[in-house]
């Protein structure tokens, strides 16, 4: 997992991650997170700002980023372009609540199953996000929301356009 970065935090440790002004291109992982894999048992602030993820690939979930964080994380002014996942979340897979995406673009990403651009569990907030031209093999070309876990999705001033087979998919 994590073709470039693998960050794991358990209950005893504390960490804060900030990734800024980086282009991640052509990375891959056999499992989750073609480029970055985050896991945290307790609050772990993560900020990804002004980054571009291009043509990254995972064998499982999260073509570019797989995040299983507890606590707040922030993605700002970041683009996910032409990433692919062997299962779900062609661009990004968010496995826990508390992610805020602002001025983020998902374009040309692909997932074999669900969430061509984005796969999300629990509560997530998207503001000024463009999700366009993504593809999922089963459902949620733009994004897939897993309602099994009490999911809420808060979308503001965003564009979901030209995603296949549908814009938003999900289960109950």
Coordinates of N, CA, C and O in Angstrom, one line a residue:
X1 N 0.8 -1.2 0.0 CA 0.0 0.0 0.0 C 0.9 1.3 0.0 O 1.9 1.3 0.6
X2 N 0.3 2.3 -0.6 CA 1.1 3.6 -0.7 C 2.3 3.5 -1.5 O 3.4 3.3 -1.0
X3 N 2.1 3.7 -2.8 CA 3.3 3.7 -3.8 C 4.4 4.7 -3.5 O 5.5 4.4 -3.7
X4 N 4.1 5.8 -2.9 CA 5.1 6.8 -2.5 C 5.1 7.0 -1.0 O 6.2 7.1 -0.4
X5 N 4.0 7.1 -0.4 CA 3.9 7.5 1.1 C 3.0 6.5 1.8 O 1.8 6.3 1.4
X6 N 3.5 5.9 2.9 CA 2.7 5.1 3.7 C 2.8 5.7 5.1 O 3.8 5.7 5.7
X7 N 1.6 6.2 5.7 CA 1.7 6.8 7.0 C 0.7 6.1 7.9 O -0.5 6.0 7.6
X8 N 1.2 5.5 9.0 CA 0.4 4.8 9.9 C 0.6 5.3 11.3 O 1.7 5.5 11.8
X9 N -0.5 5.6 12.0 CA -0.5 6.1 13.4 C -1.3 5.2 14.3 O -2.5 5.0 14.0
X10 N -0.8 4.7 15.4 CA -1.6 4.0 16.3 C -1.9 4.9 17.5 O -1.6 6.0 17.6
X11 N -2.6 4.3 18.5 CA -3.1 5.1 19.7 C -2.0 5.7 20.5 O -2.2 6.7 21.1
X12 N -0.8 5.2 20.5 CA 0.3 5.8 21.3 C 1.0 7.0 20.6 O 1.7 7.7 21.3
X13 N 1.0 7.0 19.3 CA 1.8 8.0 18.6 C 0.9 9.2 18.2 O -0.3 9.1 18.1
X14 N 1.5 10.3 17.9 CA 0.8 11.4 17.3 C 1.6 11.8 16.0 O 2.8 11.7 16.0
X15 N 0.8 12.3 15.0 CA 1.5 12.8 13.8 C 0.6 13.8 13.2 O -0.6 13.8 13.3
X16 N 1.2 14.6 12.4 CA 0.5 15.6 11.6 C 1.2 15.6 10.2 O 2.4 15.5 10.1
X17 N 0.4 15.5 9.2 CA 1.0 15.4 7.8 C 0.6 16.6 7.0 O -0.6 17.0 7.0
X18 N 1.5 17.2 6.3 CA 1.3 18.3 5.4 C 2.0 18.0 4.1 O 3.3 17.9 4.1
X19 N 1.3 17.9 3.0 CA 1.9 17.7 1.7 C 1.5 18.9 0.8 O 0.3 19.2 0.7
X20 N 2.5 19.7 0.3 CA 2.2 20.9 -0.4 C 3.0 21.1 -1.6 O 4.2 20.8 -1.6
X21 N 2.4 21.5 -2.7 CA 3.1 21.9 -4.0 C 3.9 20.7 -4.5 O 5.1 20.8 -4.9
X22 N 3.3 19.5 -4.6 CA 3.9 18.3 -5.2 C 3.1 17.8 -6.3 O 1.9 17.8 -6.3
X23 N 3.8 17.3 -7.3 CA 3.2 16.6 -8.4 C 3.6 15.1 -8.3 O 4.8 14.7 -8.2
X24 N 2.5 14.2 -8.2 CA 2.7 12.8 -8.1 C 2.3 12.2 -9.4 O 1.1 12.3 -9.7
X25 N 3.2 11.6 -10.1 CA 2.9 11.1 -11.4 C 3.4 9.7 -11.6 O 4.6 9.4 -11.4
X26 N 2.5 8.8 -12.1 CA 2.9 7.4 -12.5 C 3.3 6.5 -11.4 O 4.1 5.6 -11.6
X27 N 2.8 6.7 -10.2 CA 3.1 5.8 -9.1 C 2.1 4.6 -9.0 O 1.0 4.8 -9.5
X28 N 2.5 3.6 -8.4 CA 1.6 2.4 -8.2 C 1.8 1.7 -7.0 O 2.9 1.7 -6.4
X29 N 0.7 1.0 -6.5 CA 0.8 0.1 -5.4 C 0.0 -1.1 -5.7 O -1.1 -1.0 -6.4
X30 N 0.4 -2.3 -5.2 CA -0.3 -3.5 -5.4 C -1.6 -3.5 -4.7 O -2.6 -4.2 -5.1
X31 N -1.7 -2.8 -3.6 CA -3.0 -2.8 -2.8 C -3.6 -1.4 -2.8 O -3.7 -0.8 -3.8
X32 N -3.9 -0.8 -1.6 CA -4.6 0.4 -1.5 C -3.6 1.6 -1.6 O -2.5 1.6 -1.2
X33 N -4.1 2.7 -2.2 CA -3.4 4.0 -2.3 C -2.2 3.9 -3.3 O -1.1 3.7 -2.9
X34 N -2.5 4.1 -4.6 CA -1.5 4.0 -5.6 C -0.3 5.0 -5.4 O 0.8 4.7 -5.7
X35 N -0.6 6.1 -4.7 CA 0.4 7.0 -4.4 C 0.6 7.2 -2.9 O 1.7 7.1 -2.3
X36 N -0.5 7.4 -2.1 CA -0.5 7.7 -0.7 C -1.5 6.8 0.0 O -2.7 6.7 -0.4
X37 N -1.1 6.3 1.2 CA -1.9 5.5 2.1 C -1.8 6.1 3.5 O -0.7 6.3 4.0
X38 N -3.0 6.6 4.0 CA -3.0 7.1 5.4 C -3.9 6.2 6.3 O -5.0 5.8 5.9
X39 N -3.4 6.0 7.5 CA -4.2 5.3 8.5 C -3.9 5.9 9.8 O -2.8 6.1 10.2
X40 N -5.0 6.2 10.6 CA -4.8 6.7 11.9 C -5.9 6.2 12.8 O -7.1 6.3 12.5
X41 N -5.6 5.8 14.1 CA -6.5 5.3 15.1 C -7.1 6.5 15.8 O -8.2 6.4 16.3
X42 N -6.4 7.6 16.0 CA -6.9 8.8 16.7 C -6.7 10.0 15.8 O -6.1 9.9 14.7
X43 N -7.1 11.1 16.3 CA -7.0 12.4 15.5 C -5.7 12.6 14.9 O -4.6 12.6 15.6
X44 N -5.6 12.8 13.6 CA -4.4 13.0 12.9 C -4.6 14.0 11.7 O -5.2 13.6 10.7
X45 N -4.3 15.3 12.0 CA -4.6 16.2 10.9 C -3.7 16.0 9.7 O -2.5 15.9 9.8
X46 N -4.4 16.0 8.5 CA -3.7 15.9 7.3 C -4.1 17.0 6.4 O -5.3 17.3 6.2
X47 N -3.1 17.7 5.7 CA -3.4 18.7 4.8 C -2.7 18.4 3.5 O -1.5 18.3 3.5
X48 N -3.4 18.3 2.4 CA -2.8 18.1 1.1 C -3.3 19.4 0.3 O -4.4 19.6 0.0
X49 N -2.3 20.2 -0.1 CA -2.6 21.5 -0.7 C -1.7 21.7 -2.0 O -0.6 21.4 -2.0
X50 N -2.4 22.2 -3.0 CA -1.7 22.6 -4.2 C -0.9 21.5 -4.8 O 0.2 21.6 -5.3
X51 N -1.5 20.3 -4.8 CA -0.9 19.1 -5.4 C -1.6 18.6 -6.6 O -2.8 18.9 -6.8
X52 N -0.9 17.8 -7.4 CA -1.5 17.2 -8.6 C -1.1 15.7 -8.6 O 0.1 15.4 -8.4
X53 N -2.1 14.9 -8.8 CA -2.0 13.4 -8.8 C -2.3 13.0 -10.2 O -3.5 13.1 -10.6
X54 N -1.4 12.5 -11.0 CA -1.6 12.1 -12.4 C -1.2 10.7 -12.7 O 0.0 10.3 -12.4
X55 N -2.0 9.9 -13.3 CA -1.7 8.5 -13.7 C -1.1 7.6 -12.7 O -0.2 6.9 -12.9
X56 N -1.7 7.7 -11.5 CA -1.3 6.8 -10.4 C -2.3 5.6 -10.4 O -3.4 5.7 -10.9
X57 N -1.8 4.5 -9.9 CA -2.7 3.2 -10.0 C -2.5 2.4 -8.7 O -1.4 2.2 -8.2
X58 N -3.7 1.9 -8.3 CA -3.7 0.9 -7.2 C -4.3 -0.4 -7.6 O -5.2 -0.4 -8.4
X59 N -3.9 -1.5 -7.1 CA -4.5 -2.8 -7.4 C -5.8 -3.0 -6.7 O -6.6 -3.9 -7.0
X60 N -6.1 -2.2 -5.7 CA -7.3 -2.3 -4.9 C -8.0 -0.9 -4.9 O -8.5 -0.4 -5.9
X61 N -8.1 -0.3 -3.7 CA -8.9 1.0 -3.5 C -8.0 2.2 -3.5 O -6.8 2.1 -3.0
X62 N -8.5 3.3 -4.0 CA -7.8 4.6 -4.0 C -6.7 4.6 -5.0 O -5.5 4.4 -4.7
X63 N -7.0 5.0 -6.3 CA -6.0 5.0 -7.3 C -4.9 5.9 -7.0 O -3.7 5.6 -7.3
X64 N -5.1 7.1 -6.4 CA -4.1 8.0 -6.0 C -3.9 8.0 -4.5 O -2.8 7.9 -4.0
X65 N -5.1 8.2 -3.8 CA -5.0 8.3 -2.3 C -6.0 7.4 -1.6 O -7.2 7.3 -2.1
X66 N -5.6 6.7 -0.6 CA -6.5 5.9 0.3 C -6.3 6.5 1.7 O -5.2 6.6 2.2
X67 N -7.4 7.0 2.2 CA -7.4 7.6 3.6 C -8.3 6.9 4.5 O -9.5 6.9 4.3
X68 N -7.7 6.4 5.6 CA -8.5 5.8 6.7 C -8.1 6.5 8.0 O -7.5 6.0 8.9
X69 N -8.4 7.8 8.0 CA -8.0 8.7 9.1 C -9.2 8.9 10.0 O -10.4 9.0 9.6
X70 N -8.9 9.0 11.3 CA -9.9 9.5 12.3 C -9.5 11.0 12.5 O -8.4 11.3 12.9
X71 N -10.4 11.9 12.3 CA -10.1 13.3 12.5 C -10.2 14.1 11.2 O -10.7 13.5 10.2
X72 N -9.9 15.3 11.3 CA -10.1 16.2 10.1 C -8.9 16.1 9.1 O -7.8 15.9 9.5
X73 N -9.3 16.1 7.9 CA -8.3 16.2 6.8 C -8.8 17.1 5.8 O -10.0 17.3 5.6
X74 N -7.9 17.7 5.1 CA -8.2 18.8 4.2 C -7.4 18.6 2.9 O -6.2 18.4 2.9
X75 N -8.2 18.6 1.8 CA -7.6 18.6 0.4 C -8.0 20.0 -0.2 O -9.2 20.3 -0.4
X76 N -7.0 20.8 -0.6 CA -7.3 22.1 -1.1 C -6.5 22.3 -2.4 O -5.3 22.0 -2.5
X77 N -7.1 22.9 -3.4 CA -6.5 23.2 -4.7 C -5.6 22.1 -5.2 O -4.5 22.2 -5.6
X78 N -6.3 20.9 -5.3 CA -5.6 19.7 -5.7 C -6.3 19.0 -6.8 O -7.6 19.0 -6.8
X79 N -5.6 18.5 -7.8 CA -6.2 17.8 -9.0 C -5.8 16.3 -9.0 O -4.7 15.9 -8.7
X80 N -6.9 15.5 -9.3 CA -6.7 14.1 -9.5 C -7.1 13.8 -10.9 O -8.2 13.8 -11.3
X81 N -6.1 13.4 -11.7 CA -6.3 13.3 -13.2 C -5.7 11.9 -13.6 O -4.6 11.6 -13.4
X82 N -6.6 11.2 -14.3 CA -6.3 9.9 -15.0 C -5.7 8.9 -14.0 O -4.8 8.1 -14.4
X83 N -6.2 8.8 -12.8 CA -5.8 7.8 -11.9 C -6.7 6.6 -12.0 O -7.8 6.7 -12.5
X84 N -6.3 5.4 -11.5 CA -7.2 4.2 -11.6 C -7.0 3.3 -10.4 O -5.9 3.2 -9.9
X85 N -8.1 2.7 -10.1 CA -8.1 1.7 -9.0 C -8.7 0.4 -9.4 O -9.6 0.3 -10.2
X86 N -8.0 -0.7 -9.0 CA -8.5 -2.0 -9.3 C -9.8 -2.4 -8.7 O -10.5 -3.4 -9.2
X87 N -10.2 -1.7 -7.7 CA -11.5 -1.9 -7.1 C -12.4 -0.6 -7.1 O -13.1 -0.4 -8.0
X88 N -12.2 0.2 -6.1 CA -13.1 1.4 -5.9 C -12.2 2.7 -5.6 O -11.1 2.6 -5.1
X89 N -12.8 3.8 -5.9 CA -12.2 5.1 -5.7 C -11.0 5.3 -6.7 O -9.9 5.4 -6.3
X90 N -11.4 5.5 -7.9 CA -10.4 5.7 -9.0 C -9.4 6.9 -8.7 O -8.2 6.7 -8.9
X91 N -9.9 8.0 -8.1 CA -9.0 9.1 -7.7 C -8.7 8.9 -6.2 O -7.5 8.9 -5.9
X92 N -9.7 8.9 -5.4 CA -9.6 8.9 -3.9 C -10.6 8.0 -3.3 O -11.7 7.9 -3.7
X93 N -10.1 7.3 -2.2 CA -11.0 6.4 -1.4 C -10.9 7.0 0.0 O -9.9 7.0 0.6
X94 N -12.1 7.5 0.5 CA -12.1 8.0 1.9 C -12.9 7.0 2.8 O -14.1 6.9 2.7
X95 N -12.2 6.3 3.7 CA -12.8 5.3 4.4 C -13.3 5.7 5.8 O -13.9 4.9 6.5
X96 N -13.1 6.9 6.2 CA -13.6 7.4 7.5 C -14.1 8.9 7.3 O -13.8 9.5 6.3
X97 N -14.8 9.4 8.3 CA -15.4 10.7 8.2 C -14.4 11.8 8.4 O -13.3 11.6 8.9
X98 N -14.9 13.0 8.1 CA -14.1 14.2 8.5 C -13.2 14.8 7.4 O -12.3 15.5 7.7
X99 N -13.4 14.5 6.1 CA -12.6 15.0 5.1 C -13.3 16.3 4.5 O -14.5 16.3 4.2
X100 N -12.5 17.3 4.2 CA -13.0 18.5 3.5 C -12.2 18.7 2.3 O -11.0 18.8 2.3
X101 N -12.9 18.7 1.1 CA -12.3 18.9 -0.2 C -12.8 20.3 -0.7 O -14.0 20.5 -0.9
X102 N -11.8 21.2 -1.0 CA -12.1 22.5 -1.4 C -11.3 22.8 -2.7 O -10.1 22.6 -2.7
X103 N -11.9 23.3 -3.7 CA -11.2 23.6 -5.0 C -10.4 22.4 -5.5 O -9.3 22.5 -5.8
X104 N -11.1 21.2 -5.6 CA -10.5 20.0 -6.0 C -11.1 19.6 -7.4 O -12.3 19.7 -7.6
X105 N -10.3 19.0 -8.2 CA -10.7 18.5 -9.5 C -10.5 17.0 -9.6 O -9.4 16.6 -9.3
X106 N -11.5 16.3 -10.1 CA -11.4 14.9 -10.4 C -11.7 14.8 -11.9 O -12.8 15.0 -12.3
X107 N -10.8 14.3 -12.7 CA -11.0 14.2 -14.1 C -10.3 13.0 -14.7 O -9.1 12.8 -14.5
X108 N -11.1 12.2 -15.5 CA -10.5 11.1 -16.2 C -10.0 10.0 -15.3 O -9.2 9.2 -15.8
X109 N -10.6 9.9 -14.1 CA -10.2 8.7 -13.2 C -11.1 7.6 -13.5 O -12.2 7.7 -14.0
X110 N -10.7 6.4 -13.1 CA -11.5 5.2 -13.4 C -11.3 4.1 -12.3 O -10.2 3.9 -11.7
X111 N -12.5 3.5 -11.9 CA -12.5 2.4 -10.9 C -13.2 1.2 -11.6 O -14.2 1.4 -12.3
X112 N -12.7 0.0 -11.3 CA -13.3 -1.2 -11.9 C -14.7 -1.4 -11.3 O -15.6 -1.8 -12.0
X113 N -14.9 -1.1 -10.0 CA -16.2 -1.2 -9.4 C -16.9 0.1 -9.2 O -17.6 0.6 -10.1
X114 N -16.7 0.8 -8.1 CA -17.5 1.9 -7.7 C -16.6 3.2 -7.5 O -15.5 3.1 -7.0
X115 N -17.2 4.3 -7.8 CA -16.6 5.6 -7.5 C -15.4 5.9 -8.4 O -14.3 5.9 -8.0
X116 N -15.7 6.2 -9.7 CA -14.7 6.5 -10.6 C -13.8 7.7 -10.2 O -12.6 7.6 -10.3
X117 N -14.4 8.7 -9.7 CA -13.6 9.9 -9.2 C -13.3 9.7 -7.7 O -12.2 9.8 -7.2
X118 N -14.4 9.4 -6.9 CA -14.3 9.4 -5.4 C -15.2 8.4 -4.8 O -16.4 8.2 -5.2
X119 N -14.7 7.6 -3.9 CA -15.5 6.7 -3.1 C -15.4 7.2 -1.6 O -14.4 7.5 -1.1
X120 N -16.6 7.4 -1.0 CA -16.7 8.0 0.3 C -17.6 7.2 1.3 O -18.7 6.9 0.9
X121 N -17.1 7.0 2.5 CA -17.9 6.5 3.6 C -18.1 7.6 4.6 O -17.2 8.5 4.7
X122 N -19.1 7.5 5.4 CA -19.4 8.5 6.5 C -19.6 9.9 5.9 O -19.9 10.1 4.8
X123 N -19.4 10.9 6.8 CA -19.6 12.3 6.4 C -18.4 12.9 5.7 O -17.3 12.9 6.3
X124 N -18.7 13.6 4.6 CA -17.7 14.3 3.8 C -18.2 15.6 3.3 O -19.4 15.7 3.1
X125 N -17.4 16.6 3.2 CA -17.8 17.9 2.7 C -17.0 18.2 1.4 O -15.8 18.1 1.4
X126 N -17.7 18.6 0.4 CA -17.1 19.0 -0.9 C -17.6 20.4 -1.2 O -18.8 20.7 -1.2
X127 N -16.6 21.3 -1.5 CA -17.0 22.7 -1.8 C -16.1 23.1 -3.0 O -14.9 22.9 -3.0
X128 N -16.8 23.7 -4.0 CA -16.1 24.1 -5.3 C -15.3 23.0 -5.9 O -14.1 23.2 -6.3
X129 N -15.9 21.8 -6.0 CA -15.3 20.7 -6.5 C -15.8 20.4 -7.9 O -17.0 20.5 -8.1
X130 N -15.0 20.0 -8.9 CA -15.4 19.6 -10.2 C -15.1 18.1 -10.4 O -13.9 17.7 -10.2
X131 N -16.1 17.3 -10.7 CA -15.9 15.9 -11.0 C -16.4 15.6 -12.3 O -17.6 15.6 -12.6
X132 N -15.5 15.4 -13.3 CA -15.9 15.4 -14.7 C -15.1 14.3 -15.5 O -13.9 14.2 -15.3
X133 N -15.8 13.6 -16.3 CA -15.2 12.6 -17.2 C -14.6 11.4 -16.5 O -13.6 10.8 -17.0
X134 N -15.2 11.0 -15.4 CA -14.7 9.8 -14.7 C -15.6 8.6 -15.0 O -16.7 8.8 -15.4
X135 N -15.1 7.4 -14.7 CA -15.8 6.2 -15.1 C -15.7 5.2 -14.0 O -14.6 4.9 -13.5
X136 N -16.8 4.5 -13.7 CA -16.8 3.4 -12.8 C -17.5 2.2 -13.5 O -18.4 2.4 -14.2
X137 N -17.0 1.0 -13.2 CA -17.5 -0.2 -13.9 C -18.9 -0.6 -13.4 O -19.7 -1.1 -14.1
X138 N -19.2 -0.2 -12.1 CA -20.5 -0.6 -11.6 C -21.4 0.6 -11.3 O -22.5 0.7 -11.8
X139 N -21.0 1.5 -10.5 CA -21.8 2.6 -10.1 C -21.0 3.8 -9.6 O -19.9 3.7 -9.1
X140 N -21.6 5.0 -9.7 CA -20.9 6.2 -9.2 C -19.7 6.7 -10.0 O -18.6 6.7 -9.5
X141 N -20.0 7.0 -11.3 CA -18.9 7.5 -12.1 C -18.2 8.7 -11.5 O -17.0 8.8 -11.5
X142 N -18.9 9.7 -10.9 CA -18.4 10.8 -10.2 C -18.0 10.4 -8.8 O -16.8 10.5 -8.4
X143 N -19.0 9.9 -8.1 CA -18.7 9.5 -6.7 C -19.7 8.4 -6.3 O -20.8 8.3 -6.8
X144 N -19.2 7.6 -5.3 CA -20.0 6.6 -4.8 C -20.0 6.8 -3.3 O -19.0 7.0 -2.6
X145 N -21.2 6.8 -2.7 CA -21.4 7.0 -1.3 C -21.9 5.7 -0.6 O -22.9 5.2 -1.0
X146 N -21.1 5.3 0.3 CA -21.5 4.0 1.0 C -22.4 4.4 2.2 O -21.9 4.8 3.3
X147 N -23.7 4.2 2.1 CA -24.6 4.6 3.1 C -24.7 3.6 4.3 O -25.4 3.8 5.2
X148 N -24.0 2.5 4.2 CA -24.1 1.4 5.2 C -23.6 2.0 6.5 O -24.0 1.6 7.6
X149 N -22.7 3.0 6.5 CA -22.1 3.6 7.7 C -22.7 4.9 8.1 O -22.0 5.7 8.8
X150 N -23.9 5.2 7.8 CA -24.5 6.4 8.2 C -23.9 7.6 7.5 O -23.7 8.7 8.1
X151 N -23.8 7.5 6.2 CA -23.1 8.5 5.4 C -23.9 9.7 5.2 O -25.1 9.7 5.0
X152 N -23.3 10.9 5.2 CA -23.9 12.1 4.8 C -22.9 12.8 3.9 O -21.7 12.8 4.1
X153 N -23.4 13.4 2.8 CA -22.5 14.1 1.9 C -23.0 15.5 1.7 O -24.2 15.7 1.5
X154 N -22.1 16.4 2.0 CA -22.5 17.8 1.9 C -21.7 18.4 0.7 O -20.5 18.6 0.8
X155 N -22.4 18.8 -0.3 CA -21.8 19.3 -1.6 C -22.3 20.8 -1.8 O -23.4 21.1 -1.8
X156 N -21.3 21.7 -2.0 CA -21.6 23.1 -2.2 C -20.9 23.6 -3.5 O -19.7 23.3 -3.7
X157 N -21.6 24.3 -4.3 CA -21.1 25.0 -5.4 C -20.1 24.1 -6.3 O -19.0 24.5 -6.5
X158 N -20.6 22.9 -6.6 CA -19.7 22.0 -7.3 C -20.3 21.5 -8.6 O -21.5 21.6 -8.8
X159 N -19.5 20.9 -9.5 CA -20.0 20.5 -10.8 C -19.7 19.0 -10.9 O -18.6 18.5 -10.7
X160 N -20.7 18.2 -11.2 CA -20.6 16.8 -11.5 C -21.1 16.6 -12.9 O -22.3 16.8 -13.2
X161 N -20.2 16.3 -13.9 CA -20.6 16.3 -15.3 C -19.9 15.2 -16.1 O -18.7 15.0 -15.9
X162 N -20.7 14.6 -16.9 CA -20.1 13.7 -17.9 C -19.4 12.5 -17.3 O -18.3 12.1 -17.7
X163 N -19.9 11.9 -16.2 CA -19.4 10.8 -15.6 C -20.2 9.5 -15.9 O -21.4 9.6 -16.0
X164 N -19.6 8.4 -16.0 CA -20.3 7.2 -16.4 C -20.1 6.1 -15.4 O -19.0 6.0 -14.8
X165 N -21.0 5.2 -15.1 CA -22.3 5.1 -15.8 C -23.4 6.0 -15.3 O -24.4 6.2 -15.8
X166 N -23.1 6.7 -14.1 CA -24.0 7.6 -13.5 C -23.2 8.6 -12.7 O -22.0 8.4 -12.5
X167 N -23.8 9.7 -12.3 CA -23.0 10.7 -11.5 C -22.7 10.2 -10.1 O -21.6 10.1 -9.6
X168 N -23.8 9.9 -9.3 CA -23.7 9.4 -7.9 C -24.3 8.1 -7.8 O -25.4 7.8 -8.2
X169 N -23.5 7.2 -7.2 CA -24.0 5.8 -6.9 C -23.9 5.6 -5.4 O -23.2 6.4 -4.7
X170 N -24.6 4.6 -4.9 CA -24.5 4.3 -3.5 C -25.3 3.1 -3.1 O -26.1 2.6 -3.9
X171 N -25.2 2.7 -1.8 CA -25.9 1.6 -1.3 C -26.6 2.0 0.0 O -26.3 3.0 0.5
X172 N -27.5 1.2 0.5 CA -28.3 1.5 1.7 C -28.1 0.5 2.7 O -28.0 -0.6 2.5

